mmCIF file of C-alpha atoms in Angstrom:
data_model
loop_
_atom_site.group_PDB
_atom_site.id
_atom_site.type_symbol
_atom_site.label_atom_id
_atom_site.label_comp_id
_atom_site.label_asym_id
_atom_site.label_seq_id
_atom_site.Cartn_x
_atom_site.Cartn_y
_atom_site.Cartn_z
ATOM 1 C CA UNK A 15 40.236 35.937 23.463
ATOM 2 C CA UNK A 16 37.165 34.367 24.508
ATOM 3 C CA UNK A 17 35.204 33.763 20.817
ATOM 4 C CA UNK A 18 31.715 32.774 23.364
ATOM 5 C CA UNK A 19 31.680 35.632 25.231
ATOM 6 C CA UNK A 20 32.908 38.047 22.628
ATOM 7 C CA UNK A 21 30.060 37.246 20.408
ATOM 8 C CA UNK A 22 27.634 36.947 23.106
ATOM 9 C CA UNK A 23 28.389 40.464 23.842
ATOM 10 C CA UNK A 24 28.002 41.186 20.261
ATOM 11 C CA UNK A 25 24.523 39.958 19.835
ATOM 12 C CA UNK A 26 23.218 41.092 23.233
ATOM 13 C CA UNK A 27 24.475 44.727 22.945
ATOM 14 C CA UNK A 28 23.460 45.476 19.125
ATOM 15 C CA UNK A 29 19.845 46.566 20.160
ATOM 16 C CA UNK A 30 22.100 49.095 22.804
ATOM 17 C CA UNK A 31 24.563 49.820 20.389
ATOM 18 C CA UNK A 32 21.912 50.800 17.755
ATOM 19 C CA UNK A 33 19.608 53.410 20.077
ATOM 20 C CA UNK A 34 22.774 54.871 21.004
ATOM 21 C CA UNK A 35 25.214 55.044 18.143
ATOM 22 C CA UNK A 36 22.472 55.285 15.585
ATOM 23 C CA UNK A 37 25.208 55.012 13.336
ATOM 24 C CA UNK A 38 25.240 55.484 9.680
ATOM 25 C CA UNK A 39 28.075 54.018 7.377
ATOM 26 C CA UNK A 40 29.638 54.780 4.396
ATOM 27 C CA UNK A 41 32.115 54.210 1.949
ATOM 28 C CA UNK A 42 34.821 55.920 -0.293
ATOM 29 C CA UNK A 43 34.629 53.128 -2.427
ATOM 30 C CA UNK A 44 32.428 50.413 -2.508
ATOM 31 C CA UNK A 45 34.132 47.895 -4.960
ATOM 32 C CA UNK A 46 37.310 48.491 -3.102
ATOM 33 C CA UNK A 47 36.484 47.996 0.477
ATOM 34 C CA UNK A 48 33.049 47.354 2.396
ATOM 35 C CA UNK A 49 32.766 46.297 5.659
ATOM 36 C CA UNK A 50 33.516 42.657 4.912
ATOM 37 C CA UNK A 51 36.983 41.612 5.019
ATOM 38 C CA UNK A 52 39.284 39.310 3.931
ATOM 39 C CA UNK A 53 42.259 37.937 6.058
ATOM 40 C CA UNK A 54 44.500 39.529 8.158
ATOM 41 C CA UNK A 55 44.522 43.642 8.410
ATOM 42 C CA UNK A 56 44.709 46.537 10.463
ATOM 43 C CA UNK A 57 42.212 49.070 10.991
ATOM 44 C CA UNK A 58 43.433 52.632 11.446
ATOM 45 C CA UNK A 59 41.050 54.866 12.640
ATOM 46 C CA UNK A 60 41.011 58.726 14.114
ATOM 47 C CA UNK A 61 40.276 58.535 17.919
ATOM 48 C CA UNK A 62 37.602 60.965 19.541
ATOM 49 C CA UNK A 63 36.504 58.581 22.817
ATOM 50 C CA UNK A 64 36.333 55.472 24.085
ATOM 51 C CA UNK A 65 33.543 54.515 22.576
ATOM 52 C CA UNK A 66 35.560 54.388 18.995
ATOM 53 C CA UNK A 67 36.081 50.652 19.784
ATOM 54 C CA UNK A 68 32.284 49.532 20.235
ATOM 55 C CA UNK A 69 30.947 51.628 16.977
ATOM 56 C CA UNK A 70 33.969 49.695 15.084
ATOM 57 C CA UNK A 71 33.753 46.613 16.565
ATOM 58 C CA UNK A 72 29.797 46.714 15.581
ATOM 59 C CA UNK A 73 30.602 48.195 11.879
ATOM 60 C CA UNK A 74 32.707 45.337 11.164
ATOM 61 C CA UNK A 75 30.637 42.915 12.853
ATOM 62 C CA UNK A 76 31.381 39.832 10.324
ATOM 63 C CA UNK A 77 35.231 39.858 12.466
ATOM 64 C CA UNK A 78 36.862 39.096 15.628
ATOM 65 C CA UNK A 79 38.703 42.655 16.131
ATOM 66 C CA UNK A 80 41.557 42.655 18.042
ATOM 67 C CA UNK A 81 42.230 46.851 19.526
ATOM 68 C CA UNK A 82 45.456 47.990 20.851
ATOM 69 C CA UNK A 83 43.932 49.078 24.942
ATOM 70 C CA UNK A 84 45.985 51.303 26.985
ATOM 71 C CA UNK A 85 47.065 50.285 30.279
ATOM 72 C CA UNK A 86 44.882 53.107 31.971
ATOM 73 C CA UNK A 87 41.763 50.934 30.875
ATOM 74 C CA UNK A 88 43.004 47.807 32.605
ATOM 75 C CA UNK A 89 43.346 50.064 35.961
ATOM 76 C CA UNK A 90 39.844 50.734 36.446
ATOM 77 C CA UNK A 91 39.276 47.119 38.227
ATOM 78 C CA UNK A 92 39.415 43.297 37.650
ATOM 79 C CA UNK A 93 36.320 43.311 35.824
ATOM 80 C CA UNK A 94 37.221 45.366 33.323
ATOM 81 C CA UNK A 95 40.563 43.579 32.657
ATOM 82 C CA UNK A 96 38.859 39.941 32.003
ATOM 83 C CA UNK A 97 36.481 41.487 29.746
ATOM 84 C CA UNK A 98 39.151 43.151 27.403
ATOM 85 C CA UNK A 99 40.831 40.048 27.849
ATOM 86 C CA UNK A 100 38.078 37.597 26.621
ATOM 87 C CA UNK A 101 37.376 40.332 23.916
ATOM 88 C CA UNK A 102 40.540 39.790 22.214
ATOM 89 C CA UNK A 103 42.260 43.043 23.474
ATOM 90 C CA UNK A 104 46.225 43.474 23.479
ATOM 91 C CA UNK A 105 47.253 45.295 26.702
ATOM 92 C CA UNK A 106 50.067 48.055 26.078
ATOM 93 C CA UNK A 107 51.957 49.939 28.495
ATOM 94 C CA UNK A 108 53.808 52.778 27.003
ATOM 95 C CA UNK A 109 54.975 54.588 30.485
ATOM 96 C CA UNK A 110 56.493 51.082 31.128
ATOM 97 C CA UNK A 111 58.479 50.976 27.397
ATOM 98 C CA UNK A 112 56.969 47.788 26.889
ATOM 99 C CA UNK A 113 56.694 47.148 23.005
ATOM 100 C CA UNK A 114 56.094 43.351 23.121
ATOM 101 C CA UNK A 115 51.810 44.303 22.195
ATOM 102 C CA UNK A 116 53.681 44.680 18.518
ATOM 103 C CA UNK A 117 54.882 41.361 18.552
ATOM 104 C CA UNK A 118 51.883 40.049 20.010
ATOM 105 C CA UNK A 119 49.935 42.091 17.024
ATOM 106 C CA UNK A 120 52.155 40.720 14.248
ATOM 107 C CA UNK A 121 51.123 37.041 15.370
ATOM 108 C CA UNK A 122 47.473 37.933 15.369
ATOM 109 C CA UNK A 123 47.742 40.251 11.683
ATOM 110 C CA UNK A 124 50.288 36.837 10.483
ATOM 111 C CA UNK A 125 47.773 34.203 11.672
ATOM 112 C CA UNK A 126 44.777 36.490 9.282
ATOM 113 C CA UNK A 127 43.128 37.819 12.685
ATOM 114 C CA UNK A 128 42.089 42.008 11.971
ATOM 115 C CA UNK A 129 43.915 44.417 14.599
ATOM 116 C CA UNK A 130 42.709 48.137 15.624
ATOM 117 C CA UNK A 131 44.633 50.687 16.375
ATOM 118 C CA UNK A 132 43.826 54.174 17.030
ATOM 119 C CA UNK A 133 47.760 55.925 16.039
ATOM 120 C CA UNK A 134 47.119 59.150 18.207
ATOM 121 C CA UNK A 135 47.197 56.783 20.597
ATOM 122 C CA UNK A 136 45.429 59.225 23.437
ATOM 123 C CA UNK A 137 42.185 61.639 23.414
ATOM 124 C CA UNK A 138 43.443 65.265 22.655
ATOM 125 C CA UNK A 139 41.749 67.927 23.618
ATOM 126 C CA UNK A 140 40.917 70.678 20.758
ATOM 127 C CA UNK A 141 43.973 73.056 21.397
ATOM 128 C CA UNK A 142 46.222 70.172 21.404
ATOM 129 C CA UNK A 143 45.275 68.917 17.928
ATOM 130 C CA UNK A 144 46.594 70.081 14.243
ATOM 131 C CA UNK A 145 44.141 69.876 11.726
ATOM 132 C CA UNK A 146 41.683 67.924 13.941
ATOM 133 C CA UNK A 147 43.611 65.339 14.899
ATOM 134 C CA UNK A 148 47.021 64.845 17.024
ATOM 135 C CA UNK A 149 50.174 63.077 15.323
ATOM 136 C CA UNK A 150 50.014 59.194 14.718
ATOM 137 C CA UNK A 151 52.786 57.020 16.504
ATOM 138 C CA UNK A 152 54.667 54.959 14.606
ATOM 139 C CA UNK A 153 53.619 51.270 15.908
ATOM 140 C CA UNK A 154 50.914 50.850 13.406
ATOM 141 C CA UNK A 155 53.133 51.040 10.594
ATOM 142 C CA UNK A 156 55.815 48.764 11.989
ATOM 143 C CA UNK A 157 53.563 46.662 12.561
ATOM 144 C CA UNK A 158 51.823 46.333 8.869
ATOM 145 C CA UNK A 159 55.118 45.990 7.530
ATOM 146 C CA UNK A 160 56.235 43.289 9.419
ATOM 147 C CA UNK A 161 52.889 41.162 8.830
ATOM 148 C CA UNK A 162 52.721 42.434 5.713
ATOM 149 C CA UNK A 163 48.653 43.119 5.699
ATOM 150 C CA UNK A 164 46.840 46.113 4.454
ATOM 151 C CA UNK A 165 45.863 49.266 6.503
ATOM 152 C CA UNK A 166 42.110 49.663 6.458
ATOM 153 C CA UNK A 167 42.107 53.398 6.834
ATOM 154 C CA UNK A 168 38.616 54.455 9.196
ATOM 155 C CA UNK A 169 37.391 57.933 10.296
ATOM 156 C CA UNK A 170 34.349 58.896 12.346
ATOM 157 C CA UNK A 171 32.840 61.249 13.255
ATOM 158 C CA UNK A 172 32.384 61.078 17.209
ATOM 159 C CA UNK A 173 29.076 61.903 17.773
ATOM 160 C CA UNK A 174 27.867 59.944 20.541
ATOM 161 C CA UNK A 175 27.979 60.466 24.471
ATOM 162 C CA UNK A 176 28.712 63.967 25.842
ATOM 163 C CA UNK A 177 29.110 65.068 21.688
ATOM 164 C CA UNK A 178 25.340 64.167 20.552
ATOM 165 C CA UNK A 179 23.604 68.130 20.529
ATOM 166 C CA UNK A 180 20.428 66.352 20.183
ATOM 167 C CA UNK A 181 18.044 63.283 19.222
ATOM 168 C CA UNK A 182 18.736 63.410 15.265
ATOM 169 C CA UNK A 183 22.450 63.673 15.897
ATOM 170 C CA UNK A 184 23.855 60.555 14.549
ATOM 171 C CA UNK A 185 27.275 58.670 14.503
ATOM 172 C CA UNK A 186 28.804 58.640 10.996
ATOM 173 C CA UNK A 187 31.666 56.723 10.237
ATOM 174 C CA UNK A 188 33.527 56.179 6.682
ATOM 175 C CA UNK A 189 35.148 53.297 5.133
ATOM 176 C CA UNK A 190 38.647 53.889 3.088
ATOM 177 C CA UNK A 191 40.247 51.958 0.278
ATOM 178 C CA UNK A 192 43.112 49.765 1.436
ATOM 179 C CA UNK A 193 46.348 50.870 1.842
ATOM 180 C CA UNK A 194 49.719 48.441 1.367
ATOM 181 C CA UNK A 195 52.772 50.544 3.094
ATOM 182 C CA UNK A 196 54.870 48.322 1.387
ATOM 183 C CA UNK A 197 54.063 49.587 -1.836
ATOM 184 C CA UNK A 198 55.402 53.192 -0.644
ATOM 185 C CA UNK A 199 58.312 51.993 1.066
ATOM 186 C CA UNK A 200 61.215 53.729 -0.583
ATOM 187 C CA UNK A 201 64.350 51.602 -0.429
ATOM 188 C CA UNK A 202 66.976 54.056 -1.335
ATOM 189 C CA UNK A 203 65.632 56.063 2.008
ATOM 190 C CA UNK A 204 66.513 55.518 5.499
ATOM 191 C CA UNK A 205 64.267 53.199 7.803
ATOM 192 C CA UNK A 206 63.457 56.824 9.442
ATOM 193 C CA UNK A 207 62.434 58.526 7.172
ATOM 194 C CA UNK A 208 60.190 55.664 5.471
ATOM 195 C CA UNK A 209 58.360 55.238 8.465
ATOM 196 C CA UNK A 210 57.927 59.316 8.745
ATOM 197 C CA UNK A 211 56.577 59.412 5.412
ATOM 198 C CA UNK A 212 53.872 56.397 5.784
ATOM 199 C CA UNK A 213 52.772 57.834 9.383
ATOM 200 C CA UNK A 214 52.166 61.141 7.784
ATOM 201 C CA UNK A 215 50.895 59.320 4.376
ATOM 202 C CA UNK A 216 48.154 57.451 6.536
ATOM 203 C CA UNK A 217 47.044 60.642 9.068
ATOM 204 C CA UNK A 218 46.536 62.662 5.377
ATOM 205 C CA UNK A 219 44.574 59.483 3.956
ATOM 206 C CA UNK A 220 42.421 59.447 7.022
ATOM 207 C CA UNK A 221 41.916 63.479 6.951
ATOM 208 C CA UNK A 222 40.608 62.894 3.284
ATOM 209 C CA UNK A 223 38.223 60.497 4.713
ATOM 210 C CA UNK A 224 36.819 63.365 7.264
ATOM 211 C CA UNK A 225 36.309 65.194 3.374
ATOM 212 C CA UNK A 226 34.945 62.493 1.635
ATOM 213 C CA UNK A 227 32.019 62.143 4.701
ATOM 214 C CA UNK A 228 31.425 65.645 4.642
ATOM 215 C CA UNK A 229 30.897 65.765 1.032
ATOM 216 C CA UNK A 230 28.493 62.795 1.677
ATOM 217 C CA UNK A 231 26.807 64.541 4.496
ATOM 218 C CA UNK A 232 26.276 67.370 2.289
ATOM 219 C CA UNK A 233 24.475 65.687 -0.897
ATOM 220 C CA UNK A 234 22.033 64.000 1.725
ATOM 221 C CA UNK A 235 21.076 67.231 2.411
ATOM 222 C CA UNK A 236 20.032 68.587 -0.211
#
């Protein structure tokens, strides 16, 4: 990770990032969990396109974030590579069974560094998903566990690109309370089933947050 050129991109693409995004934040709790934050964690968030990454990275603007990147995004040229590189990105390769990005996550989330992850891991079409969104892999939660940081649970909306209807459409994106997975690990259950339950715990958590903005969405309104 290049600090220079990550922040150099940060500060020369906010007047971009705000004409496009026109993004509007907000939280389920305030006193609980802002956009500043603390030492090491992982954001969770839904995943609608692949520009999920900028409107986070620019929401939590204070931090370095480090996102999980599929190896597809690497593939599209040399450019492209060197700047996920020098912005902190951690290369995975599923197809390939490579798993060493959750090692390479754990240092970063152990050393106080903030990680992303998007746990659907791909961009599902409509048909494909259940209740909105597709099931979470597992990584994410291995890899709180092991570094033993909270989950900073994130949902947006995804309106922005191809999904903006017109001008006033806006991107809104929501802010959960933190969640410690090691506070519902059950020790009298299997490894298995643990990890089952706190994939399924965060995907609910995160489908309360898509509840909690509409509700907000609503009052504005009125």
């Amino acid at each position: 990770m290049n600090r220079f050129i990550l922040w150099f991109i940060k500060l020369t693409g906010w007047p971009m990032e705000y004409v496009y995004y026109r993004k509007k934040v907000y939280y389920e709790d305030p006193a609980c969990q802002k956009r500043r934050i603390k030492g090491g964690a992982l954001i969770v968030s839904n995943h609608t396109s692949v520009y999920d990454y900028p409107l986070i990275m620019y929401t939590f603007m204070g931090r370095c974030i480090r996102p999980l990147v599929a190896e597809v995004i690497y593939q599209k040229g040399k450019f492209m590579s060197r700047l996920m590189k020098n912005m902190g990105a951690i290369r995975v390769d599923r197809d390939a069974y490579d798993f060493s990005f959750m090692s390479t996550m754990v240092k970063c989330l152990e050393n106080k560094q903030v990680g992303l992850v998007f746990p659907e891991a791909r961009i599902g079409k409509e048909e494909e998903k259940t209740d909105g969104m597709l099931d979470f892999k597992p990584s994410f939660a291995y890899m709180a566990l092991e570094a033993g940081v909270p989950i900073i649970p994130v949902y947006t909306n995804g309106v922005y690109g191809k999904a903006k209807k017109s001008k006033r459409d806006r991107a809104r994106i929501i802010i959960g309370k933190k969640i410690y997975l090691d506070e519902l690990y059950d020790r009298t259950k299997s490894e298995k089933e643990n990890i089952d339950y706190l994939c399924n715990y965060v995907r609910t958590y995160i489908k309360h947050l898509k509840n909690v903005l509409e509700e907000k969405t609503k009052d504005e309104k009125k």
